[in-house]
Amino acid sequence: MFPVAQTWLLRQGNSDLRRHGIFTWTLPAWVVTLPSGTSMNVCPSAGICAQLCFARQGTYRFSNVRAAHMRNLLLTLDDALPRFEEMMSEEVQHRRYQGRFVRLHDAGDFHSRAYLKAWLRIMDSAPEDVSFYCYTKEVGLFHELVESRAPDNFAWVYSLGGREDRAVDLTARHADVFPDEEALTAAGYSSQSASDLLAVYGPERVGIPANNIPTLRKKQGRARFSELQRTADERRDRKRIRHEQPEATGSILR
């Protein structure tokens, strides 16, 4: 028996996503406190994007929305994960998803190897006309587990602004967040504004204009995410080098 409407795991996205037949699976963004009281980073490779994340603003902060996202996260942890895989594998068989797309993580990311592997098995078991896609900053994990054996119905794009940016091949598909459409066009990127699907099925240099959230736009300024992350990485490198250098002890000239 398939789930009734009130129990769907996948939700219809905003109006733009619905127009293109896109359903979503959402987790909380970045660091959250679990019911046990322990902290968890749901976006392990997040970098400067954590400071500029739209999913930590606005409606994402409503108590009912946060509770729903937390319920989703708890389904993907520890002993609950096998049951989540079973339920999701069953759900995507439903005719509701025929010829449709499932976007994973409009907030959150692949927070563990086990969780990513579960999704790969779900995709493998899904009907051929159900397509899955995502933006991700888990570059190393995808190099290891996805790139050599990706399901045919799965597409992804590496999104810059994370701690693993240096592992992204900038000659292949990737996405960067720009202050506006004019900036991304000037940099030679193609906007995905017309359809989120362009991020994975369109030109390989994907430009995303920043969300119109005044506080975040002010923080970002005229830089793109990759530039802000590069600056942060260089600052961290300098700090590490200073820490690793032995203290000057002086010497006596003879």
CSV table of C-alpha atoms in Angstrom, one decimal:
chain,number,residue,atom,x,y,z
A,1,MET,CA,0.0,0.0,0.0
A,2,PHE,CA,1.3,3.4,-0.9
A,3,PRO,CA,1.3,6.3,1.6
A,4,VAL,CA,-1.7,8.7,1.7
A,5,ALA,CA,-1.1,12.3,0.8
A,6,GLN,CA,-0.5,13.3,4.5
A,7,THR,CA,2.4,10.9,4.8
A,8,TRP,CA,4.5,11.7,1.7
A,9,LEU,CA,8.2,11.9,2.5
A,10,LEU,CA,8.8,14.0,-0.6
A,11,ARG,CA,7.2,17.4,-0.8
A,12,GLN,CA,6.3,19.6,-3.7
A,13,GLY,CA,8.7,22.5,-3.9
A,14,ASN,CA,8.1,26.2,-4.3
A,15,SER,CA,6.1,27.5,-7.3
A,16,ASP,CA,9.2,27.5,-9.6
A,17,LEU,CA,10.0,23.9,-8.7
A,18,ARG,CA,6.4,22.7,-9.1
A,19,ARG,CA,6.2,24.2,-12.5
A,20,HIS,CA,9.0,21.9,-13.6
A,21,GLY,CA,7.7,18.8,-11.8
A,22,ILE,CA,10.3,18.9,-9.0
A,23,PHE,CA,9.7,17.3,-5.6
A,24,THR,CA,12.1,18.0,-2.7
A,25,TRP,CA,13.7,16.2,0.2
A,26,THR,CA,14.9,18.6,2.9
A,27,LEU,CA,17.1,18.4,6.0
A,28,PRO,CA,18.1,21.1,8.4
A,29,ALA,CA,20.9,23.4,7.4
A,30,TRP,CA,24.4,23.3,8.9
A,31,VAL,CA,24.7,22.6,12.7
A,32,VAL,CA,21.7,21.6,14.7
A,33,THR,CA,21.0,20.2,18.2
A,34,LEU,CA,19.4,16.8,18.2
A,35,PRO,CA,16.7,15.8,20.7
A,36,SER,CA,19.5,13.9,22.6
A,37,GLY,CA,21.2,17.3,23.2
A,38,THR,CA,24.2,16.5,21.0
A,39,SER,CA,25.2,18.8,18.1
A,40,MET,CA,25.4,17.6,14.5
A,41,ASN,CA,26.7,19.2,11.4
A,42,VAL,CA,24.3,18.3,8.6
A,43,CYS,CA,26.6,20.0,6.1
A,44,PRO,CA,30.0,18.6,7.0
A,45,SER,CA,31.9,20.4,4.1
A,46,ALA,CA,30.2,23.7,4.4
A,47,GLY,CA,32.5,26.7,4.2
A,48,ILE,CA,31.6,30.3,3.8
A,49,CYS,CA,28.2,29.2,2.5
A,50,ALA,CA,27.2,28.5,6.1
A,51,GLN,CA,27.3,32.3,6.8
A,52,LEU,CA,25.4,33.1,3.7
A,53,CYS,CA,22.8,30.2,3.7
A,54,PHE,CA,19.3,31.2,2.7
A,55,ALA,CA,18.1,28.0,4.4
A,56,ARG,CA,19.0,29.5,7.8
A,57,GLN,CA,16.7,32.5,7.2
A,58,GLY,CA,13.1,33.4,6.7
A,59,THR,CA,10.5,30.6,6.6
A,60,TYR,CA,13.2,28.0,7.3
A,61,ARG,CA,13.3,29.4,10.9
A,62,PHE,CA,9.6,28.9,11.5
A,63,SER,CA,9.1,26.3,14.3
A,64,ASN,CA,6.8,24.0,12.2
A,65,VAL,CA,9.3,24.1,9.3
A,66,ARG,CA,12.3,23.4,11.6
A,67,ALA,CA,10.4,20.5,13.3
A,68,ALA,CA,9.6,18.9,9.9
A,69,HIS,CA,13.2,19.1,8.8
A,70,MET,CA,14.4,17.7,12.1
A,71,ARG,CA,11.9,14.8,11.6
A,72,ASN,CA,13.5,14.1,8.2
A,73,LEU,CA,17.0,14.2,9.7
A,74,LEU,CA,16.2,11.8,12.5
A,75,LEU,CA,14.9,9.3,9.8
A,76,THR,CA,18.4,9.2,8.3
A,77,LEU,CA,20.4,8.5,11.4
A,78,ASP,CA,21.7,5.3,12.9
A,79,ASP,CA,19.1,2.5,13.4
A,80,ALA,CA,16.3,4.5,11.6
A,81,LEU,CA,18.2,4.7,8.3
A,82,PRO,CA,17.2,1.2,7.0
A,83,ARG,CA,13.5,2.0,7.6
A,84,PHE,CA,13.9,5.3,5.8
A,85,GLU,CA,15.5,3.6,2.8
A,86,GLU,CA,12.6,1.1,2.7
A,87,MET,CA,9.9,3.8,2.9
A,88,MET,CA,11.6,6.1,0.3
A,89,SER,CA,12.2,3.2,-2.1
A,90,GLU,CA,8.5,2.3,-1.8
A,91,GLU,CA,7.3,5.9,-2.2
A,92,VAL,CA,9.2,6.7,-5.4
A,93,GLN,CA,7.5,3.7,-7.1
A,94,HIS,CA,4.2,5.7,-7.0
A,95,ARG,CA,2.8,7.1,-10.2
A,96,ARG,CA,2.9,10.5,-8.6
A,97,TYR,CA,6.6,10.6,-9.5
A,98,GLN,CA,6.4,9.3,-13.1
A,99,GLY,CA,8.4,11.5,-15.3
A,100,ARG,CA,9.2,13.8,-12.4
A,101,PHE,CA,12.3,15.0,-10.6
A,102,VAL,CA,13.5,14.7,-7.0
A,103,ARG,CA,15.8,17.4,-5.7
A,104,LEU,CA,17.8,16.2,-2.7
A,105,HIS,CA,18.6,18.8,-0.1
A,106,ASP,CA,17.4,22.3,-0.8
A,107,ALA,CA,18.9,22.5,2.7
A,108,GLY,CA,21.4,20.1,4.3
A,109,ASP,CA,23.7,17.7,2.5
A,110,PHE,CA,24.9,14.1,2.5
A,111,HIS,CA,26.1,14.0,6.1
A,112,SER,CA,27.4,10.5,6.2
A,113,ARG,CA,28.7,7.7,4.0
A,114,ALA,CA,25.8,5.4,5.1
A,115,TYR,CA,23.2,8.0,4.2
A,116,LEU,CA,24.7,8.6,0.7
A,117,LYS,CA,24.8,4.9,0.1
A,118,ALA,CA,21.2,4.5,1.1
A,119,TRP,CA,20.2,7.2,-1.5
A,120,LEU,CA,22.2,5.5,-4.2
A,121,ARG,CA,20.3,2.2,-3.5
A,122,ILE,CA,17.0,4.1,-3.6
A,123,MET,CA,17.9,5.6,-7.0
A,124,ASP,CA,18.9,2.2,-8.3
A,125,SER,CA,15.6,0.7,-7.3
A,126,ALA,CA,13.5,3.6,-8.6
A,127,PRO,CA,11.7,3.5,-12.0
A,128,GLU,CA,13.8,4.8,-14.9
A,129,ASP,CA,11.6,7.8,-15.4
A,130,VAL,CA,12.1,9.1,-11.9
A,131,SER,CA,15.1,11.4,-11.9
A,132,PHE,CA,17.1,12.6,-8.9
A,133,TYR,CA,19.5,15.5,-8.6
A,134,CYS,CA,21.4,17.6,-6.1
A,135,TYR,CA,23.8,20.4,-5.4
A,136,THR,CA,26.5,19.2,-3.0
A,137,LYS,CA,29.7,20.3,-1.3
A,138,GLU,CA,30.7,16.7,-0.3
A,139,VAL,CA,33.2,16.5,-3.1
A,140,GLY,CA,35.5,13.9,-1.6
A,141,LEU,CA,32.6,11.6,-0.7
A,142,PHE,CA,31.3,11.9,-4.3
A,143,HIS,CA,34.7,11.2,-5.8
A,144,GLU,CA,34.9,8.0,-3.8
A,145,LEU,CA,31.3,6.7,-3.9
A,146,VAL,CA,29.4,8.2,-6.8
A,147,GLU,CA,31.5,9.3,-9.8
A,148,SER,CA,32.5,5.8,-10.9
A,149,ARG,CA,29.1,4.1,-10.3
A,150,ALA,CA,26.4,6.8,-10.4
A,151,PRO,CA,22.9,5.5,-11.1
A,152,ASP,CA,21.7,6.5,-14.6
A,153,ASN,CA,18.9,8.6,-13.1
A,154,PHE,CA,21.1,10.7,-10.8
A,155,ALA,CA,22.7,14.0,-11.7
A,156,TRP,CA,24.6,16.4,-9.5
A,157,VAL,CA,26.6,19.6,-9.5
A,158,TYR,CA,29.4,20.6,-7.1
A,159,SER,CA,28.5,23.9,-5.5
A,160,LEU,CA,31.4,26.2,-4.6
A,161,GLY,CA,31.7,27.9,-1.3
A,162,GLY,CA,32.7,24.8,0.7
A,163,ARG,CA,35.8,23.6,2.5
A,164,GLU,CA,36.5,21.1,-0.4
A,165,ASP,CA,36.4,23.7,-3.2
A,166,ARG,CA,40.0,22.9,-4.1
A,167,ALA,CA,39.0,19.4,-5.1
A,168,VAL,CA,36.5,20.6,-7.7
A,169,ASP,CA,37.5,20.4,-11.3
A,170,LEU,CA,36.6,23.8,-12.6
A,171,THR,CA,36.7,22.6,-16.2
A,172,ALA,CA,33.8,20.3,-15.4
A,173,ARG,CA,30.3,21.0,-14.1
A,174,HIS,CA,30.1,23.2,-11.1
A,175,ALA,CA,28.0,26.0,-9.6
A,176,ASP,CA,28.9,29.3,-8.1
A,177,VAL,CA,26.8,31.9,-6.4
A,178,PHE,CA,27.1,35.5,-7.7
A,179,PRO,CA,25.7,38.8,-6.4
A,180,ASP,CA,23.4,39.1,-9.4
A,181,GLU,CA,22.7,38.0,-13.0
A,182,GLU,CA,25.0,40.6,-14.5
A,183,ALA,CA,28.0,39.4,-12.5
A,184,LEU,CA,27.6,35.8,-13.5
A,185,THR,CA,27.1,36.6,-17.2
A,186,ALA,CA,30.2,38.8,-17.1
A,187,ALA,CA,32.2,35.8,-15.6
A,188,GLY,CA,31.1,33.5,-18.4
A,189,TYR,CA,28.6,31.5,-16.4
A,190,SER,CA,25.1,30.5,-17.5
A,191,SER,CA,22.2,31.3,-15.1
A,192,GLN,CA,19.9,28.6,-13.8
A,193,SER,CA,17.2,31.1,-12.9
A,194,ALA,CA,14.9,29.9,-15.7
A,195,SER,CA,14.8,26.4,-14.2
A,196,ASP,CA,16.7,24.7,-11.4
A,197,LEU,CA,17.2,21.7,-13.7
A,198,LEU,CA,19.7,23.8,-15.7
A,199,ALA,CA,22.1,23.3,-12.8
A,200,VAL,CA,22.5,19.6,-13.7
A,201,TYR,CA,21.3,19.4,-17.3
A,202,GLY,CA,22.3,22.8,-18.7
A,203,PRO,CA,25.8,24.3,-19.5
A,204,GLU,CA,28.6,23.2,-17.2
A,205,ARG,CA,29.4,26.6,-15.7
A,206,VAL,CA,26.4,27.2,-13.6
A,207,GLY,CA,25.8,30.7,-12.2
A,208,ILE,CA,23.3,31.2,-9.3
A,209,PRO,CA,22.2,34.8,-8.5
A,210,ALA,CA,22.1,35.4,-4.8
A,211,ASN,CA,18.8,35.2,-3.0
A,212,ASN,CA,17.2,38.6,-2.4
A,213,ILE,CA,17.8,38.6,1.4
A,214,PRO,CA,19.2,42.0,2.3
A,215,THR,CA,21.3,40.9,5.3
A,216,LEU,CA,23.0,38.1,3.2
A,217,ARG,CA,23.5,40.3,0.2
A,218,LYS,CA,25.2,42.8,2.4
A,219,LYS,CA,27.6,40.1,3.8
A,220,GLN,CA,28.3,38.8,0.3
A,221,GLY,CA,29.0,42.1,-1.3
A,222,ARG,CA,30.2,42.0,-4.9
A,223,ALA,CA,32.2,38.7,-4.4
A,224,ARG,CA,31.1,35.3,-5.5
A,225,PHE,CA,31.1,32.3,-3.1
A,226,SER,CA,34.2,30.8,-4.7
A,227,GLU,CA,36.1,34.1,-4.1
A,228,LEU,CA,35.0,34.4,-0.5
A,229,GLN,CA,36.0,30.7,0.1
A,230,ARG,CA,39.4,31.2,-1.5
A,231,THR,CA,40.1,34.1,0.8
A,232,ALA,CA,39.0,32.0,3.8
A,233,ASP,CA,41.2,29.1,2.7
A,234,GLU,CA,44.2,31.3,2.2
A,235,ARG,CA,43.7,32.9,5.7
A,236,ARG,CA,43.5,29.4,7.2
A,237,ASP,CA,46.6,28.3,5.3
A,238,ARG,CA,48.6,31.2,6.7
A,239,LYS,CA,47.4,30.5,10.2
A,240,ARG,CA,48.4,26.9,9.9
A,241,ILE,CA,51.8,27.7,8.6
A,242,ARG,CA,52.4,30.1,11.5
A,243,HIS,CA,51.3,27.4,13.9
A,244,GLU,CA,53.6,24.8,12.4
A,245,GLN,CA,56.7,27.0,12.3
A,246,PRO,CA,59.0,26.5,15.3
A,247,GLU,CA,59.4,29.4,17.5
A,248,ALA,CA,62.5,31.4,16.9
A,249,THR,CA,65.0,30.5,19.6
A,250,GLY,CA,67.9,32.8,18.6
A,251,SER,CA,71.5,31.8,18.3
A,252,ILE,CA,74.9,32.9,19.5
A,253,LEU,CA,77.2,33.9,16.7
A,254,ARG,CA,80.7,32.5,17.2
